[in-house]
């Protein structure tokens, strides 16, 4: 049995992460504590930074030097990291950022929430960029997805965010390490661009600054092409009972677990409910909706926030009449009973 | 005929974008000369600031990283920890190192990171148009202190080098200037020592260089050098601080 936070740390280490920098904040403190213990044993580097600003810029430096690097925090700390994440995206560096979300805005509270969906999926910092965003819903999946996050970050030279909430971070569940995991080891990737000292080659420069006329537009066009490729290849979701469902719940992370309880109860009553659980939040799994969007199936989006993922569902389904919403935030979590009640009201 | 003066290998053959009489170009060259003399071009990694020297990497012929404004020492800390065999230095202005990045500066120094810091003190923000810097002198007129810096309102010139000297992690701090050829040579010697310290694993070394910004001091290049000698170096005394 292991907490979600520790499983994420363990998954990162198994993926080959050898650099971690972070600043304490609840509810993710088990993660850096675990890293501080294990990293030195593996010959890696753990730094308790003086702030989240320093931590994300340390990740920038470590990644520029070719290390598999990661930081973690919770909502207010992730806000502070946004400038750094934008630089990482602009400089085309791989990095993994873990956000164990808590209630906001402001200092908010330490209870679980999903209110950073916009920030994570719509480029939370300045500029036209995207982070890959993965959202686990169990401890086991948190372990798997952080490994995938490293793989994708390295593959696309792009920041990847693991987005979970305080409930998953603190929850204890069994973790089974599958030796036949299909995720390739990102350690094997060659990095001709990394800063190593320019012995035997021309100097490398890691930067996101382009002042010459047209150069920055060129970078942006290249990034857009890159994002289109990611969108085409990296949609991920779990679908339940999509074939016969009259109403499909759409929820991710902890909210998807609760939605599954509601789904099974309703199914026992003979009500045809399905579930779309986005595993990647960016790129958003549009394919999951493709089969059904023409028919008159209804969607119920359930969030621990006030209509953030809802916008992506609306952009995908396009017919407002088909989409309903249930959300609470700031420490409130929609219960299975609330979901059941809402479904019955809709039908 | 013997060639007695040539371009260091560590310096690219490009023309400068700095204003006439600016100190940045001089220090870029001094660093390149030191890198050549220590034969470390193939293992040095520079971290450039946000400031007038943002494109320092267009001049140096070795590996370079950018850093967000003020975060050079966070970036450098990580590079050095990941690649301890390399020689890592930051190049930062007074806004970068002593205002927005003060936290990173103090904590990298306090951790005793084995790094070299080249700190350009020109008493203004050059890149953004000559605003007040933490190092701006009392009475000095800038774009944001049109009546001159007033201690009552804007506080006092910040002496970061003296502050850092208090920290046990800091091994070497020297303040030099570019006011004369002799001072430029002393600056080069200090830069060399700061690099050698890192090569010998001694820890955090910083060279603060009083550097002319004729453009935002409203002075000719020559008068700017005189102002360093007669005014700026009175507030920021030259010499070994630690
Ligand atoms: C986060 C952020 N804030 C502000 C700026 C704007 N900015 C660029 S350089 C600079 C000050 C540079 O002054 P200094 O560090 O003294 O270097 P100099 O230009 O004088 O060499 C500022 C405020 C920025 N790029 N990023
Ligand atoms: S503004 Fe000042 S510091 Fe910047 S290039 Fe010109 S002289 Fe140099």
XYZ file of C-alpha atoms and ligand atoms in Angstrom:
623
model
C 0.000 0.000 0.000
C 1.335 3.362 -1.012
C -0.064 6.892 -1.312
C -0.733 8.431 -4.708
C 1.994 10.990 -4.078
C 4.551 8.274 -3.363
C 3.421 6.213 -6.344
C 4.049 9.245 -8.576
C 7.542 9.640 -7.134
C 8.213 5.936 -7.613
C 6.917 6.022 -11.194
C 9.130 9.011 -11.963
C 12.190 7.221 -10.591
C 11.346 4.075 -12.550
C 11.058 6.215 -15.686
C 14.637 7.355 -15.112
C 13.972 10.736 -13.505
C 17.186 11.734 -11.752
C 16.515 15.376 -10.959
C 13.821 16.726 -8.703
C 13.369 20.258 -7.367
C 10.359 21.474 -5.417
C 9.037 23.650 -2.619
C 6.762 22.254 0.133
C 3.005 22.629 -0.183
C 0.085 20.492 0.980
C -1.349 18.117 -0.292
C 1.720 16.822 -2.172
C 4.374 16.781 0.566
C 4.779 12.985 0.563
C 6.147 13.264 -2.968
C 9.228 15.427 -2.272
C 9.806 13.566 1.013
C 9.949 10.313 -0.935
C 12.250 11.875 -3.530
C 14.583 13.247 -0.857
C 15.010 9.711 0.486
C 15.270 7.756 -2.768
C 17.013 10.163 -5.141
C 20.439 10.075 -3.425
C 20.275 6.258 -3.235
C 19.918 6.203 -7.029
C 22.643 8.769 -7.662
C 20.094 11.420 -8.574
C 19.671 14.986 -7.411
C 17.059 16.279 -4.991
C 16.887 19.996 -4.236
C 14.468 21.683 -1.867
C 14.321 24.977 -3.712
C 13.813 28.411 -2.154
C 10.541 28.842 -4.060
C 8.479 27.353 -6.852
C 10.069 29.912 -9.184
C 13.500 28.575 -8.396
C 12.269 24.967 -8.605
C 10.811 25.230 -12.106
C 13.872 27.104 -13.345
C 16.087 24.409 -11.856
C 14.052 21.922 -13.850
C 14.698 24.107 -16.913
C 18.454 23.945 -16.246
C 18.510 20.225 -15.486
C 16.563 19.454 -18.636
C 18.807 21.757 -20.692
C 21.741 19.720 -19.380
C 20.025 16.536 -20.566
C 18.574 15.099 -17.333
C 15.086 13.665 -16.932
C 13.775 16.328 -14.608
C 10.617 16.924 -12.631
C 8.980 19.230 -10.145
C 5.759 18.915 -8.202
C 3.501 21.288 -6.338
C -0.111 22.141 -5.687
C -2.272 24.867 -7.196
C -0.802 28.132 -5.793
C 2.710 26.827 -6.382
C 1.816 25.782 -9.909
C 0.614 29.327 -10.575
C 4.090 30.561 -9.639
C 5.695 28.105 -12.043
C 3.812 29.316 -15.103
C 6.498 31.647 -16.461
C 9.026 28.828 -16.208
C 6.721 26.345 -17.924
C 6.260 28.813 -20.783
C 10.068 29.100 -21.122
C 10.364 25.293 -21.089
C 7.783 25.054 -23.871
C 9.466 27.848 -25.855
C 12.928 26.335 -25.495
C 11.542 22.918 -26.535
C 12.676 21.149 -23.384
C 11.163 17.973 -21.931
C 10.030 18.185 -18.302
C 7.351 16.746 -16.058
C 5.298 18.927 -13.737
C 2.999 17.328 -11.180
C 0.035 19.325 -9.873
C -1.827 17.775 -6.930
C -4.694 20.241 -7.090
C -6.292 21.902 -4.074
C -9.122 24.383 -3.681
C -8.773 27.945 -4.973
C -8.756 30.780 -5.831
C -6.081 32.423 -3.718
C -4.750 30.419 -0.829
C -8.067 28.564 -0.967
C -7.828 25.437 1.134
C -6.108 22.080 1.106
C -9.109 20.001 0.078
C -9.160 18.272 -3.294
C -10.346 20.185 -6.351
C -10.060 20.133 -10.137
C -10.077 23.871 -10.580
C -6.756 24.101 -12.437
C -8.080 22.423 -15.585
C -8.017 25.635 -17.615
C -4.555 26.513 -16.359
C -3.185 23.075 -17.285
C -4.876 22.542 -20.643
C -4.977 26.050 -22.137
C -1.338 27.083 -21.642
C -1.340 28.581 -18.141
C 1.567 30.900 -18.840
C 2.154 33.418 -21.626
C 2.332 32.556 -25.299
C 0.781 30.027 -27.666
C 1.879 26.719 -26.239
C 0.460 23.516 -24.860
C 1.522 21.067 -22.221
C 0.604 17.427 -22.541
C -1.766 16.791 -19.625
C -2.446 13.359 -18.121
C -5.002 12.721 -15.381
C -4.816 9.484 -13.345
C -7.755 8.199 -11.349
C -6.103 5.492 -9.221
C -2.797 5.140 -7.417
C -1.788 2.430 -9.870
C -2.614 4.654 -12.796
C -0.744 7.587 -11.244
C 2.363 5.373 -11.256
C 1.805 4.360 -14.899
C 0.931 7.818 -16.168
C 3.912 9.605 -14.691
C 6.074 7.131 -16.599
C 4.086 7.890 -19.713
C 4.428 11.619 -19.018
C 8.215 11.285 -19.053
C 8.096 9.233 -22.218
C 5.890 11.742 -24.027
C 7.789 14.769 -22.704
C 11.021 13.320 -24.043
C 9.477 12.129 -27.299
C 7.978 15.514 -28.130
C 10.491 17.727 -26.277
C 7.550 19.310 -24.532
C 6.473 19.893 -20.921
C 4.003 17.310 -19.627
C 1.721 17.853 -16.645
C 0.394 15.117 -14.400
C -2.856 16.559 -13.068
C -4.360 14.914 -9.994
C -6.122 16.105 -6.872
C -5.419 15.970 -3.166
C -7.680 12.985 -2.654
C -5.678 10.824 -5.060
C -2.406 12.201 -3.749
C -3.160 11.169 -0.182
C -5.129 7.975 -0.787
C -3.417 4.616 -0.125
C -3.868 1.750 -2.569
C -1.848 -1.259 -3.668
C 0.712 -0.727 -6.398
C 1.745 -3.529 -8.755
C 4.747 -2.962 -10.957
C 4.192 -4.624 -14.293
C 7.570 -5.741 -15.639
C 6.074 -5.930 -19.141
C 4.979 -2.301 -19.168
C 4.663 -1.134 -22.762
C 6.057 2.322 -22.105
C 9.546 2.561 -23.682
C 12.349 3.831 -21.513
C 12.917 7.542 -22.170
C 16.462 7.231 -20.802
C 17.566 5.795 -24.127
C 16.731 8.890 -26.115
C 19.729 10.731 -27.578
C 19.828 14.456 -26.991
C 22.059 16.197 -29.494
C 20.707 19.549 -28.335
C 21.639 19.202 -24.645
C 24.277 21.344 -22.948
C 27.253 19.141 -22.157
C 30.206 21.340 -23.066
C 30.892 21.669 -26.797
C 33.650 19.079 -27.087
C 33.804 17.790 -30.651
C 30.786 19.718 -31.887
C 29.470 23.229 -32.524
C 28.163 25.034 -29.418
C 24.564 24.345 -28.394
C 22.226 27.116 -27.299
C 19.051 26.501 -25.302
C 16.742 29.481 -25.661
C 13.267 30.741 -26.397
C 14.276 34.262 -27.452
C 13.965 35.202 -31.136
C 14.306 38.894 -31.954
C 15.076 38.725 -35.675
C 12.045 39.547 -37.773
C 10.059 36.438 -38.624
C 12.056 34.039 -36.431
C 9.559 33.851 -33.574
C 6.684 33.369 -35.972
C 8.640 30.499 -37.493
C 9.063 28.929 -34.058
C 5.358 29.348 -33.402
C 4.397 27.748 -36.706
C 6.691 24.834 -35.927
C 5.105 24.514 -32.481
C 1.610 24.544 -33.950
C 2.527 21.738 -36.341
C 3.997 19.847 -33.445
C 0.794 20.282 -31.405
C -1.306 19.049 -34.332
C 0.819 15.911 -34.446
C 0.360 15.392 -30.702
C -3.383 15.930 -31.055
C -3.558 13.347 -33.829
C -1.593 10.739 -31.899
C -2.012 11.145 -28.180
C -5.701 11.251 -27.339
C -6.402 8.842 -24.485
C -9.577 7.890 -22.701
C -11.469 5.095 -21.063
C -14.997 4.428 -22.354
C -17.646 2.419 -20.509
C -20.952 1.274 -22.039
C -20.665 3.812 -24.842
C -22.563 1.592 -27.299
C -25.921 1.494 -25.592
C -25.769 4.496 -23.294
C -28.602 7.005 -23.303
C -26.643 9.262 -21.025
C -22.852 9.425 -20.800
C -21.061 10.772 -17.766
C -17.879 12.704 -18.599
C -15.429 12.920 -15.714
C -11.699 12.555 -15.017
C -9.480 11.689 -12.057
C -11.160 11.265 -8.687
C -14.444 12.517 -10.149
C -14.404 9.601 -12.612
C -14.099 7.108 -9.737
C -17.146 8.572 -8.054
C -18.956 8.630 -11.392
C -18.282 4.916 -11.813
C -20.066 4.186 -8.508
C -23.060 6.167 -9.754
C -22.909 4.402 -13.123
C -23.030 0.899 -11.620
C -25.880 1.777 -9.289
C -27.885 3.239 -12.169
C -27.125 0.265 -14.408
C -28.484 -2.061 -11.720
C -31.684 -0.066 -11.895
C -31.743 -0.635 -15.654
C -30.824 2.921 -16.599
C -28.425 2.932 -19.569
C -25.530 5.074 -18.404
C -22.064 5.243 -19.946
C -18.826 6.962 -19.023
C -16.103 8.822 -20.895
C -13.061 9.246 -18.704
C -10.448 11.441 -20.411
C -6.996 10.113 -19.463
C -5.287 12.788 -21.523
C -6.869 16.197 -20.879
C -4.665 17.743 -23.536
C -4.967 16.625 -26.191
C -8.640 16.326 -25.271
C -10.042 12.946 -26.403
C -12.457 14.149 -29.078
C -12.593 10.670 -30.592
C -14.478 9.416 -27.550
C -17.431 11.560 -28.580
C -17.252 10.913 -32.324
C -19.483 7.864 -32.479
C -22.279 9.404 -30.473
C -22.309 13.090 -31.264
C -24.844 12.786 -34.086
C -27.378 10.714 -32.179
C -29.428 12.128 -29.359
C -27.384 10.758 -26.497
C -27.059 13.138 -23.541
C -23.810 13.981 -21.754
C -23.439 14.863 -18.102
C -20.102 16.519 -17.340
C -19.129 16.095 -13.684
C -16.252 18.107 -12.206
C -14.767 19.287 -8.953
C -14.795 22.736 -10.564
C -17.330 25.060 -12.119
C -17.532 24.162 -15.781
C -13.945 23.996 -16.992
C -13.762 20.658 -18.825
C -17.365 21.403 -19.767
C -16.041 23.906 -22.333
C -14.010 21.231 -24.122
C -17.011 18.902 -24.150
C -19.172 21.678 -25.623
C -16.541 22.403 -28.264
C -16.541 18.723 -29.152
C -20.264 17.897 -29.029
C -21.324 21.324 -30.353
C -25.009 20.797 -29.517
C -25.603 22.598 -26.216
C -28.915 20.808 -25.738
C -27.081 17.510 -25.420
C -24.777 18.589 -22.584
C -25.614 18.910 -18.880
C -23.344 19.873 -16.027
C -22.821 19.030 -12.370
C -19.953 20.590 -10.468
C -18.773 21.636 -7.038
C -15.468 23.105 -5.908
C -13.699 24.704 -2.984
C -13.739 21.474 -1.012
C -17.134 20.289 -2.197
C -17.083 17.002 -4.121
C -20.176 15.842 -6.057
C -21.304 12.560 -4.482
C -22.535 9.448 -6.304
C -26.006 10.231 -4.932
C -25.938 13.721 -6.407
C -24.904 12.293 -9.767
C -27.673 9.660 -9.640
C -30.250 12.296 -8.783
C -29.076 14.537 -11.602
C -29.157 11.683 -14.144
C -32.718 10.786 -13.163
C -33.770 14.388 -13.459
C -32.315 14.653 -16.964
C -33.933 11.450 -18.280
C 55.676 39.809 -37.783
C 54.294 38.444 -34.532
C 50.564 38.653 -34.017
C 50.095 40.053 -30.510
C 46.344 40.661 -30.470
C 43.659 38.420 -31.923
C 40.156 37.222 -31.332
C 39.880 34.569 -28.607
C 38.640 31.188 -29.846
C 35.788 31.448 -27.366
C 34.502 34.602 -29.058
C 32.499 34.450 -32.278
C 33.418 36.652 -35.220
C 30.313 38.841 -35.197
C 29.630 42.552 -34.839
C 28.314 43.955 -31.571
C 24.797 45.145 -30.804
C 25.828 47.069 -27.687
C 25.847 50.872 -27.544
C 29.158 52.694 -28.045
C 31.129 52.691 -24.790
C 29.064 49.927 -23.179
C 30.858 47.658 -20.728
C 29.111 44.418 -21.686
C 31.223 43.863 -24.797
C 34.450 44.327 -22.844
C 33.452 41.781 -20.215
C 32.271 39.308 -22.865
C 35.739 39.475 -24.346
C 37.500 39.145 -20.994
C 35.499 36.010 -20.250
C 36.374 34.577 -23.673
C 40.067 35.287 -23.086
C 39.964 33.603 -19.682
C 38.118 30.601 -21.107
C 40.825 30.252 -23.763
C 43.662 30.690 -21.296
C 42.221 28.049 -18.959
C 41.529 25.740 -21.952
C 37.953 25.139 -20.835
C 36.001 26.198 -23.931
C 34.793 22.644 -24.502
C 33.480 22.183 -20.993
C 32.156 25.607 -20.078
C 28.396 26.321 -19.988
C 27.171 29.911 -19.700
C 23.799 31.047 -18.428
C 22.779 34.324 -20.036
C 20.462 36.775 -18.261
C 17.485 38.805 -19.330
C 18.909 42.285 -19.726
C 21.050 43.967 -22.383
C 23.245 40.834 -22.398
C 20.309 38.557 -23.230
C 22.008 37.422 -26.442
C 25.446 36.904 -24.915
C 25.230 33.440 -26.499
C 25.476 35.081 -29.924
C 29.010 36.184 -29.003
C 30.421 33.207 -27.117
C 31.574 30.086 -28.929
C 30.620 27.610 -26.208
C 27.426 26.021 -24.836
C 24.910 28.523 -23.421
C 21.485 28.532 -21.872
C 19.041 31.340 -21.445
C 17.302 31.874 -18.127
C 14.118 33.731 -17.264
C 14.707 37.199 -15.784
C 16.396 36.706 -12.415
C 16.552 32.913 -12.507
C 20.047 32.405 -13.916
C 21.367 30.964 -10.666
C 18.522 28.452 -10.396
C 19.224 27.315 -13.956
C 22.989 27.237 -13.314
C 22.576 25.315 -10.045
C 20.794 22.533 -11.883
C 23.198 22.421 -14.834
C 26.199 22.177 -12.521
C 24.554 19.504 -10.337
C 23.633 17.442 -13.390
C 27.054 17.906 -15.042
C 29.621 18.476 -12.302
C 32.454 18.013 -14.815
C 31.458 21.203 -16.667
C 32.366 24.770 -15.695
C 29.165 26.755 -15.262
C 28.866 30.494 -14.927
C 26.083 33.045 -14.915
C 26.321 36.522 -16.398
C 23.806 38.894 -14.819
C 22.904 42.556 -14.568
C 21.949 44.330 -11.339
C 18.218 44.104 -12.043
C 18.516 40.421 -12.831
C 20.759 39.483 -9.910
C 19.812 41.990 -7.237
C 16.108 42.783 -7.759
C 13.938 40.149 -9.393
C 16.506 37.406 -8.744
C 17.725 38.300 -5.249
C 16.177 35.179 -3.765
C 17.903 32.860 -6.231
C 21.164 34.747 -5.731
C 21.160 34.488 -1.945
C 20.110 30.856 -1.865
C 22.523 29.630 -4.543
C 25.283 31.426 -2.628
C 24.086 30.057 0.694
C 24.000 26.510 -0.668
C 27.608 27.119 -1.643
C 26.956 26.047 -5.214
C 30.263 25.574 -7.010
C 29.505 28.275 -9.580
C 31.036 31.414 -11.019
C 28.964 34.590 -11.194
C 29.815 37.589 -13.355
C 27.735 40.464 -12.029
C 27.493 43.600 -14.160
C 26.644 46.604 -12.005
C 25.740 49.531 -14.252
C 23.403 51.213 -11.750
C 20.432 51.171 -14.156
C 18.158 48.848 -16.100
C 19.629 49.114 -19.584
C 17.407 46.866 -21.603
C 14.071 48.338 -20.605
C 15.077 51.967 -21.021
C 17.164 53.196 -18.109
C 14.903 52.713 -15.107
C 16.079 52.708 -11.496
C 18.035 49.622 -10.467
C 18.582 48.448 -6.879
C 22.129 49.778 -7.333
C 21.092 53.253 -8.535
C 22.822 55.957 -6.505
C 21.027 58.448 -4.258
C 20.214 61.462 -6.400
C 20.794 59.594 -9.656
C 18.211 60.462 -12.314
C 16.697 57.557 -14.189
C 13.561 56.969 -16.269
C 11.635 56.149 -13.075
C 13.406 58.543 -10.691
C 13.090 61.733 -12.733
C 14.007 63.835 -9.707
C 16.826 61.541 -8.675
C 16.681 58.540 -6.345
C 15.318 59.624 -2.982
C 16.279 57.402 -0.050
C 13.001 58.241 1.688
C 11.011 56.855 -1.193
C 13.267 54.379 -2.965
C 15.690 53.249 -0.298
C 19.421 52.911 -0.691
C 21.784 51.420 -3.261
C 21.853 47.706 -2.538
C 25.290 46.241 -1.903
C 24.692 42.622 -2.781
C 28.344 41.670 -2.698
C 28.703 42.829 0.890
C 25.469 40.989 1.795
C 26.657 37.769 0.194
C 30.025 38.010 1.916
C 28.235 37.143 5.179
C 27.311 33.692 3.927
C 29.559 30.753 4.795
C 28.869 29.113 1.414
C 30.526 32.013 -0.416
C 34.235 31.578 -1.130
C 35.240 34.578 -3.196
C 33.869 38.033 -3.924
C 35.749 40.771 -5.690
C 34.494 44.137 -6.948
C 36.307 45.570 -9.947
C 35.612 48.186 -12.586
C 36.170 48.967 -16.239
C 37.214 52.576 -15.607
C 40.767 52.200 -16.966
C 42.957 49.713 -18.818
C 44.552 48.792 -15.510
C 41.149 48.130 -13.974
C 40.139 46.053 -16.982
C 43.218 43.896 -16.459
C 42.353 43.529 -12.773
C 38.844 42.546 -13.789
C 40.228 39.868 -16.068
C 42.390 38.546 -13.243
C 39.379 38.413 -10.919
C 37.302 36.577 -13.535
C 40.121 34.097 -13.945
C 40.310 33.489 -10.232
C 36.550 32.999 -10.030
C 36.765 30.322 -12.749
C 39.803 28.685 -11.174
C 37.986 28.482 -7.852
C 35.259 26.473 -9.526
C 37.787 24.253 -11.278
C 39.340 23.591 -7.873
C 35.927 22.847 -6.355
C 36.118 25.726 -3.872
C 32.518 26.939 -4.151
C 30.572 30.096 -4.929
C 32.648 32.879 -6.498
C 31.363 36.226 -7.707
C 32.945 39.157 -9.512
C 31.002 42.407 -9.416
C 32.052 44.696 -12.226
C 31.228 48.421 -12.264
C 30.390 48.824 -15.904
C 29.499 51.889 -17.998
C 26.073 52.470 -19.513
C 26.740 55.777 -21.315
C 23.299 55.642 -22.939
C 21.268 55.796 -19.724
C 23.747 57.751 -17.695
C 23.405 60.482 -20.334
C 27.185 60.716 -20.628
C 29.744 60.297 -23.391
C 31.687 57.009 -23.228
C 34.713 58.843 -21.827
C 32.719 60.795 -19.217
C 31.016 57.551 -18.218
C 34.382 56.068 -17.271
C 35.201 59.168 -15.242
C 31.836 58.873 -13.473
C 32.683 55.310 -12.417
C 35.987 56.510 -10.996
C 34.726 59.667 -9.302
C 31.223 58.693 -8.219
C 30.094 55.074 -8.619
C 33.187 53.478 -7.103
C 32.846 55.770 -4.073
C 29.520 54.102 -3.239
C 30.743 50.676 -4.360
C 34.374 50.461 -3.211
C 36.646 48.292 -5.352
C 38.668 45.401 -4.056
C 38.416 42.002 -2.481
C 35.245 41.734 -0.397
C 35.725 38.099 0.568
C 9.508 38.678 -15.592
C 10.090 39.811 -16.332
N 9.934 41.046 -15.819
C 10.463 42.105 -16.481
C 11.143 41.929 -17.657
C 11.661 43.140 -18.371
N 13.100 43.336 -18.209
C 13.967 42.885 -19.116
S 15.549 43.223 -18.744
C 15.088 44.078 -17.353
C 16.095 44.764 -16.481
C 17.476 44.580 -16.930
O 18.344 45.307 -16.141
P 19.706 44.712 -15.641
O 19.509 43.344 -15.087
O 20.318 45.694 -14.735
O 20.577 44.505 -16.970
P 21.081 45.584 -18.042
O 20.040 45.640 -19.109
O 21.260 46.887 -17.348
O 22.352 45.009 -18.548
C 13.713 44.040 -17.191
C 13.018 44.693 -16.084
C 11.258 40.611 -18.150
N 11.896 40.326 -19.294
N 10.745 39.582 -17.463
S 21.683 50.464 -22.741
Fe 23.484 50.619 -21.452
S 23.929 48.528 -20.777
Fe 22.533 48.404 -22.515
S 23.835 48.162 -24.328
Fe 23.451 50.338 -24.105
S 25.134 51.084 -22.865
Fe 25.104 48.878 -22.653
